[in-house]
Tab-separated table of C-alpha atoms and ligand atoms in Angstrom:
chain	number	residue	atom	x	y	z
A	1	MET	CA	-0.117	-0.104	0.113
A	2	ARG	CA	1.170	3.355	-1.026
A	3	LEU	CA	0.135	6.194	1.353
A	4	LEU	CA	0.486	9.995	0.926
A	5	PHE	CA	0.231	12.039	4.175
A	6	ILE	CA	-0.207	15.737	3.606
A	7	ALA	CA	0.771	17.949	6.683
A	8	ASP	CA	-1.480	20.734	7.882
A	9	ILE	CA	-3.377	22.566	5.049
A	10	VAL	CA	-3.371	26.182	5.788
A	11	GLY	CA	-6.094	28.405	4.384
A	12	GLN	CA	-7.050	28.982	0.871
A	13	PRO	CA	-3.458	28.721	-0.663
A	14	GLY	CA	-3.049	25.259	1.028
A	15	ARG	CA	-6.260	23.850	-0.387
A	16	ARG	CA	-5.281	25.130	-3.872
A	17	ALA	CA	-1.924	23.160	-3.387
A	18	VAL	CA	-3.968	19.983	-2.571
A	19	GLU	CA	-6.375	20.490	-5.441
A	20	HIS	CA	-3.428	20.736	-7.815
A	21	PHE	CA	-1.216	17.923	-6.422
A	22	ILE	CA	-3.448	15.281	-5.148
A	23	PRO	CA	-4.756	14.113	-8.711
A	24	GLN	CA	-1.109	14.575	-10.116
A	25	LEU	CA	0.543	12.294	-7.430
A	26	ARG	CA	-2.277	9.732	-7.575
A	27	LYS	CA	-1.122	9.207	-10.997
A	28	ARG	CA	2.707	9.581	-10.959
A	29	GLU	CA	3.153	7.684	-7.448
A	30	ASP	CA	0.370	5.251	-7.900
A	31	LEU	CA	-1.198	6.377	-4.545
A	32	ASP	CA	-3.597	3.907	-2.832
A	33	VAL	CA	-4.613	6.268	-0.099
A	34	VAL	CA	-4.518	9.992	0.864
A	35	ILE	CA	-4.624	11.361	4.421
A	36	ALA	CA	-4.484	14.982	5.170
A	37	ASN	CA	-4.234	17.248	8.195
A	38	GLY	CA	-6.952	19.679	7.814
A	39	GLU	CA	-6.654	21.546	11.179
A	40	ASN	CA	-5.845	25.011	9.744
A	41	SER	CA	-7.827	24.554	6.471
A	42	ALA	CA	-10.406	27.338	7.017
A	43	GLY	CA	-8.938	30.639	6.891
A	44	GLY	CA	-5.790	29.236	8.705
A	45	SER	CA	-7.719	28.386	11.840
A	46	GLY	CA	-10.120	25.189	12.141
A	47	ILE	CA	-12.030	23.442	9.603
A	48	THR	CA	-15.423	23.778	8.289
A	49	LYS	CA	-17.657	21.318	6.370
A	50	ARG	CA	-16.955	23.463	3.297
A	51	THR	CA	-13.418	23.270	3.516
A	52	ALA	CA	-13.298	19.518	4.397
A	53	ASP	CA	-15.604	18.889	1.426
A	54	GLU	CA	-12.907	20.590	-0.940
A	55	ILE	CA	-10.269	18.493	0.528
A	56	PHE	CA	-12.312	15.403	0.121
A	57	ALA	CA	-13.199	16.572	-3.358
A	58	ALA	CA	-9.565	16.867	-4.117
A	59	GLY	CA	-8.929	13.331	-3.604
A	60	ALA	CA	-8.242	12.886	0.139
A	61	ASP	CA	-9.826	9.753	1.830
A	62	VAL	CA	-9.440	10.851	5.549
A	63	ILE	CA	-9.028	14.286	7.118
A	64	THR	CA	-7.259	14.633	10.597
A	65	SER	CA	-7.129	17.431	12.840
A	66	GLY	CA	-5.274	18.842	16.075
A	67	ASP	CA	-5.362	21.603	18.761
A	68	HIS	CA	-7.092	23.992	16.361
A	69	LEU	CA	-10.033	21.592	15.996
A	70	TRP	CA	-12.602	23.842	17.925
A	71	ASP	CA	-11.750	27.106	16.081
A	72	GLN	CA	-14.809	27.020	13.734
A	73	LYS	CA	-18.283	26.139	15.328
A	74	GLU	CA	-19.227	24.382	12.006
A	75	VAL	CA	-16.784	21.470	12.875
A	76	ILE	CA	-19.445	20.084	14.992
A	77	GLU	CA	-21.554	19.025	11.837
A	78	LEU	CA	-18.084	17.119	10.671
A	79	LEU	CA	-17.623	15.669	14.270
A	80	GLU	CA	-21.150	14.313	14.377
A	81	ASN	CA	-21.657	13.459	10.604
A	82	GLU	CA	-18.434	12.841	8.864
A	83	ARG	CA	-16.916	9.253	9.100
A	84	ARG	CA	-13.940	10.342	7.352
A	85	PHE	CA	-13.081	13.089	9.588
A	86	VAL	CA	-10.957	12.107	12.901
A	87	ARG	CA	-10.112	14.398	15.630
A	88	PRO	CA	-7.357	13.407	18.329
A	89	LEU	CA	-8.115	10.439	20.173
A	90	ASN	CA	-7.133	11.644	23.568
A	91	TYR	CA	-10.109	13.922	24.309
A	92	PRO	CA	-12.241	12.625	27.440
A	93	PRO	CA	-15.177	10.107	26.821
A	94	GLY	CA	-18.126	11.679	25.345
A	95	THR	CA	-16.484	14.217	23.255
A	96	PRO	CA	-18.289	14.246	19.828
A	97	GLY	CA	-16.423	12.579	16.792
A	98	GLN	CA	-13.892	9.689	16.740
A	99	GLY	CA	-10.084	9.316	16.996
A	100	SER	CA	-9.539	6.695	14.566
A	101	VAL	CA	-11.278	5.135	11.211
A	102	LEU	CA	-10.771	2.106	9.215
A	103	VAL	CA	-10.177	2.877	5.395
A	104	GLN	CA	-11.113	0.059	2.962
A	105	LYS	CA	-9.933	0.175	-0.551
A	106	PRO	CA	-10.471	-2.461	-3.047
A	107	GLY	CA	-8.132	-5.329	-3.177
A	108	LEU	CA	-6.241	-3.982	-0.095
A	109	PRO	CA	-6.201	-4.913	3.653
A	110	PRO	CA	-8.128	-2.188	5.824
A	111	LEU	CA	-5.931	0.593	6.738
A	112	ALA	CA	-6.414	2.149	10.406
A	113	VAL	CA	-5.916	5.934	10.604
A	114	ILE	CA	-5.489	7.501	14.205
A	115	ASN	CA	-5.139	10.945	15.051
A	116	LEU	CA	-3.474	11.837	18.581
A	117	GLN	CA	-2.430	15.157	20.235
A	118	GLY	CA	0.454	15.492	22.494
A	119	ARG	CA	0.488	17.245	26.069
A	120	THR	CA	4.100	19.071	25.996
A	121	PHE	CA	3.690	22.808	25.704
A	122	MET	CA	0.218	22.232	24.590
A	123	GLN	CA	-3.298	22.090	26.008
A	124	PRO	CA	-3.183	18.952	28.445
A	125	LEU	CA	-5.441	16.319	26.969
A	126	GLU	CA	-5.587	12.803	28.306
A	127	ASN	CA	-2.130	10.903	28.448
A	128	PRO	CA	-1.628	10.082	24.883
A	129	PHE	CA	0.765	7.236	25.586
A	130	HIS	CA	-1.955	5.445	27.452
A	131	ALA	CA	-4.790	6.278	25.027
A	132	ILE	CA	-2.762	5.080	22.108
A	133	GLU	CA	-1.764	1.784	23.834
A	134	ALA	CA	-5.438	0.675	24.172
A	135	GLU	CA	-6.546	1.908	20.613
A	136	VAL	CA	-3.557	0.251	18.781
A	137	SER	CA	-4.223	-2.902	20.576
A	138	ARG	CA	-7.992	-2.855	19.800
A	139	LEU	CA	-7.362	-1.753	16.130
A	140	ARG	CA	-4.698	-4.803	15.420
A	141	GLN	CA	-7.741	-7.140	16.016
A	142	PHE	CA	-8.758	-5.702	12.475
A	143	THR	CA	-5.518	-4.885	10.593
A	144	ARG	CA	-1.742	-4.375	10.829
A	145	LEU	CA	-1.907	-1.578	8.793
A	146	ILE	CA	-1.893	1.518	11.079
A	147	PHE	CA	-1.240	5.090	10.300
A	148	ILE	CA	-0.812	7.784	13.110
A	149	ASP	CA	-0.661	11.431	12.602
A	150	PHE	CA	0.521	12.576	16.263
A	151	HIS	CA	-0.232	16.278	16.458
A	152	ALA	CA	2.426	17.551	18.932
A	153	GLU	CA	4.947	20.365	19.710
A	154	ALA	CA	7.823	18.431	21.190
A	155	THR	CA	10.168	16.283	19.380
A	156	SER	CA	10.938	14.125	22.241
A	157	GLU	CA	7.279	13.324	22.845
A	158	LYS	CA	7.026	12.268	19.215
A	159	VAL	CA	10.090	10.232	19.163
A	160	ALA	CA	9.105	8.423	22.387
A	161	LEU	CA	5.720	7.634	21.323
A	162	GLY	CA	7.132	6.357	18.113
A	163	ARG	CA	9.507	4.355	19.827
A	164	MET	CA	7.121	2.811	22.036
A	165	LEU	CA	4.854	1.647	19.152
A	166	ASP	CA	7.818	0.388	16.903
A	167	GLY	CA	6.577	-2.899	15.439
A	168	ARG	CA	2.844	-2.282	16.067
A	169	VAL	CA	1.973	0.559	13.661
A	170	SER	CA	3.006	1.076	10.049
A	171	ALA	CA	3.974	4.665	10.257
A	172	LEU	CA	3.871	7.708	12.332
A	173	VAL	CA	4.121	11.275	11.074
A	174	GLY	CA	4.091	14.128	13.355
A	175	THR	CA	2.380	17.742	12.691
A	176	HIS	CA	1.691	20.857	14.499
A	177	THR	CA	4.857	22.601	14.482
A	178	HIS	CA	4.686	23.433	10.677
A	179	VAL	CA	8.277	22.870	10.051
A	180	GLN	CA	9.349	19.584	8.317
A	181	THR	CA	12.173	17.639	9.918
A	182	ALA	CA	14.590	15.739	8.227
A	183	ASP	CA	14.765	12.667	10.417
A	184	GLU	CA	12.489	10.240	8.065
A	185	GLN	CA	13.442	6.741	8.950
A	186	ILE	CA	12.346	3.227	9.877
A	187	PHE	CA	12.707	1.972	13.294
A	188	PRO	CA	14.006	-1.373	13.814
A	189	GLY	CA	10.593	-3.074	14.400
A	190	GLY	CA	9.250	-1.752	10.936
A	191	THR	CA	7.670	1.360	11.915
A	192	ALA	CA	8.113	4.485	9.497
A	193	PHE	CA	8.795	7.778	11.326
A	194	LEU	CA	8.730	11.576	10.531
A	195	CYS	CA	8.828	13.859	13.458
A	196	ASP	CA	7.080	16.532	11.672
A	197	GLY	CA	5.610	16.646	8.059
A	198	GLY	CA	5.869	20.416	7.735
A	199	PHE	CA	2.813	22.139	6.371
A	200	THR	CA	0.844	22.869	3.117
A	201	GLY	CA	0.465	26.383	2.567
A	202	PRO	CA	2.409	29.610	1.792
A	203	HIS	CA	6.138	29.313	3.103
A	204	GLU	CA	6.993	32.920	2.440
A	205	SER	CA	5.766	33.509	5.912
A	206	VAL	CA	6.082	32.696	9.683
A	207	ILE	CA	4.494	28.928	9.778
A	208	GLY	CA	1.944	30.095	7.242
A	209	ARG	CA	1.028	33.563	8.302
A	210	GLU	CA	2.298	37.048	7.116
A	211	ILE	CA	5.569	37.786	8.613
A	212	GLU	CA	5.320	41.293	9.907
A	213	PRO	CA	2.393	41.171	12.417
A	214	ILE	CA	4.203	38.123	14.009
A	215	ILE	CA	7.601	40.069	14.481
A	216	THR	CA	5.484	42.812	15.721
A	217	ARG	CA	3.870	40.499	18.302
A	218	PHE	CA	7.203	39.205	19.631
A	219	MET	CA	8.645	42.909	19.622
A	220	THR	CA	5.653	44.432	21.540
A	221	ASN	CA	3.717	41.643	23.138
A	222	ILE	CA	0.636	43.413	21.573
A	223	PRO	CA	-1.895	41.166	20.161
A	224	GLN	CA	-2.180	41.322	16.121
A	225	ARG	CA	-4.299	39.989	13.311
A	226	PHE	CA	-2.330	36.990	11.887
A	227	GLU	CA	-3.587	36.942	8.233
A	228	VAL	CA	-2.604	33.791	6.010
A	229	ALA	CA	0.359	34.374	3.793
A	230	LYS	CA	0.284	34.338	0.260
A	231	GLY	CA	3.711	33.394	-1.342
A	232	ARG	CA	5.619	30.297	-2.170
A	233	VAL	CA	3.014	27.784	-1.632
A	234	LEU	CA	4.317	24.009	-0.811
A	235	MET	CA	2.312	21.037	-0.387
A	236	GLN	CA	4.480	19.058	2.361
A	237	GLY	CA	4.031	15.759	4.021
A	238	ALA	CA	5.231	12.215	3.514
A	239	LEU	CA	4.943	9.205	1.044
A	240	VAL	CA	4.819	5.766	2.875
A	241	ASP	CA	4.995	2.320	1.378
A	242	ILE	CA	3.691	-0.379	3.569
A	243	ASP	CA	3.874	-4.076	3.165
A	244	ASN	CA	0.169	-5.488	2.925
A	245	LEU	CA	0.927	-8.632	4.823
A	246	SER	CA	3.031	-7.732	7.678
A	247	GLY	CA	1.882	-4.186	8.092
A	248	ARG	CA	5.642	-2.988	8.429
A	249	ALA	CA	6.889	-0.115	6.511
A	250	VAL	CA	9.130	-0.519	3.653
A	251	SER	CA	10.012	3.062	2.817
A	252	ILE	CA	9.352	6.616	3.720
A	253	ARG	CA	10.063	9.814	1.812
A	254	ARG	CA	9.711	13.345	2.673
A	255	VAL	CA	7.307	15.199	0.319
A	256	SER	CA	7.905	19.083	-0.415
A	257	GLU	CA	6.273	20.076	-3.687
A	258	LEU	CA	6.150	23.826	-4.977
A	259	LEU	CA	2.939	24.952	-6.542
A	260	PRO	CA	3.593	26.607	-9.595
A	261	SER	CA	2.544	30.222	-9.678
A	262	GLU	CA	-0.671	31.026	-11.283
A	263	PRO	CA	-0.830	33.311	-14.633
A	264	ARG	CA	-2.586	36.712	-13.571
B	301	FE2	FE1	-1.323	23.181	12.264
B	302	FE2	FE1	-1.750	22.613	15.608
């Protein structure tokens, strides 16, 4: 199974990149499954049914999220009605939505997709290490092919969780920092790992937002409006090949593709 994971889609530029690249990569790379983190797809903050529908229409099979989950109130419609939308698993019991989903493609074993959120330098949800142990054991009754989007700030938290799950999940790619790391590898047990996939959107920016207001904020501590930036739009993430029988990763490649600038 060949899987494309698309890191945090930021605003309209990010959605444009996904519309451009998914159909192209589906052909060129012979993709079986596309998973996209959509937590920043609506104006850079949160996700709505409309932005989710655009991402699904572009060719994503599953959309994951993160700490910006609640930024748009329309998200409740996705949480309650959209099976292909997953939120971080480690919310308390009774939270709307689901932390994982099984994707079934013709001729392939099912793929479990899990979204999980870290706690270091973030809002403290339930312990992700405990939550993921239970969920991976549950899902391995149905499949050996398991993908995790671990939405977390601290590299140590992401590496530790990946190491803990080595051999029990096919791949773990981190999100949230919006900065792609260069540590893609396959751990000894067969789990593919990348600390952070980066982000899909305008890179002539500070992690997707206009540069000047962010510098002003750091200089003055006065709140500013952070608009989504425009220039140098990249689609970032990772391409993972998984052995269908064992569920072990065969390869992991970083993705960083420049969207050709459109004629005016
Ligand atoms: Fe994000
Ligand atoms: Fe985030």
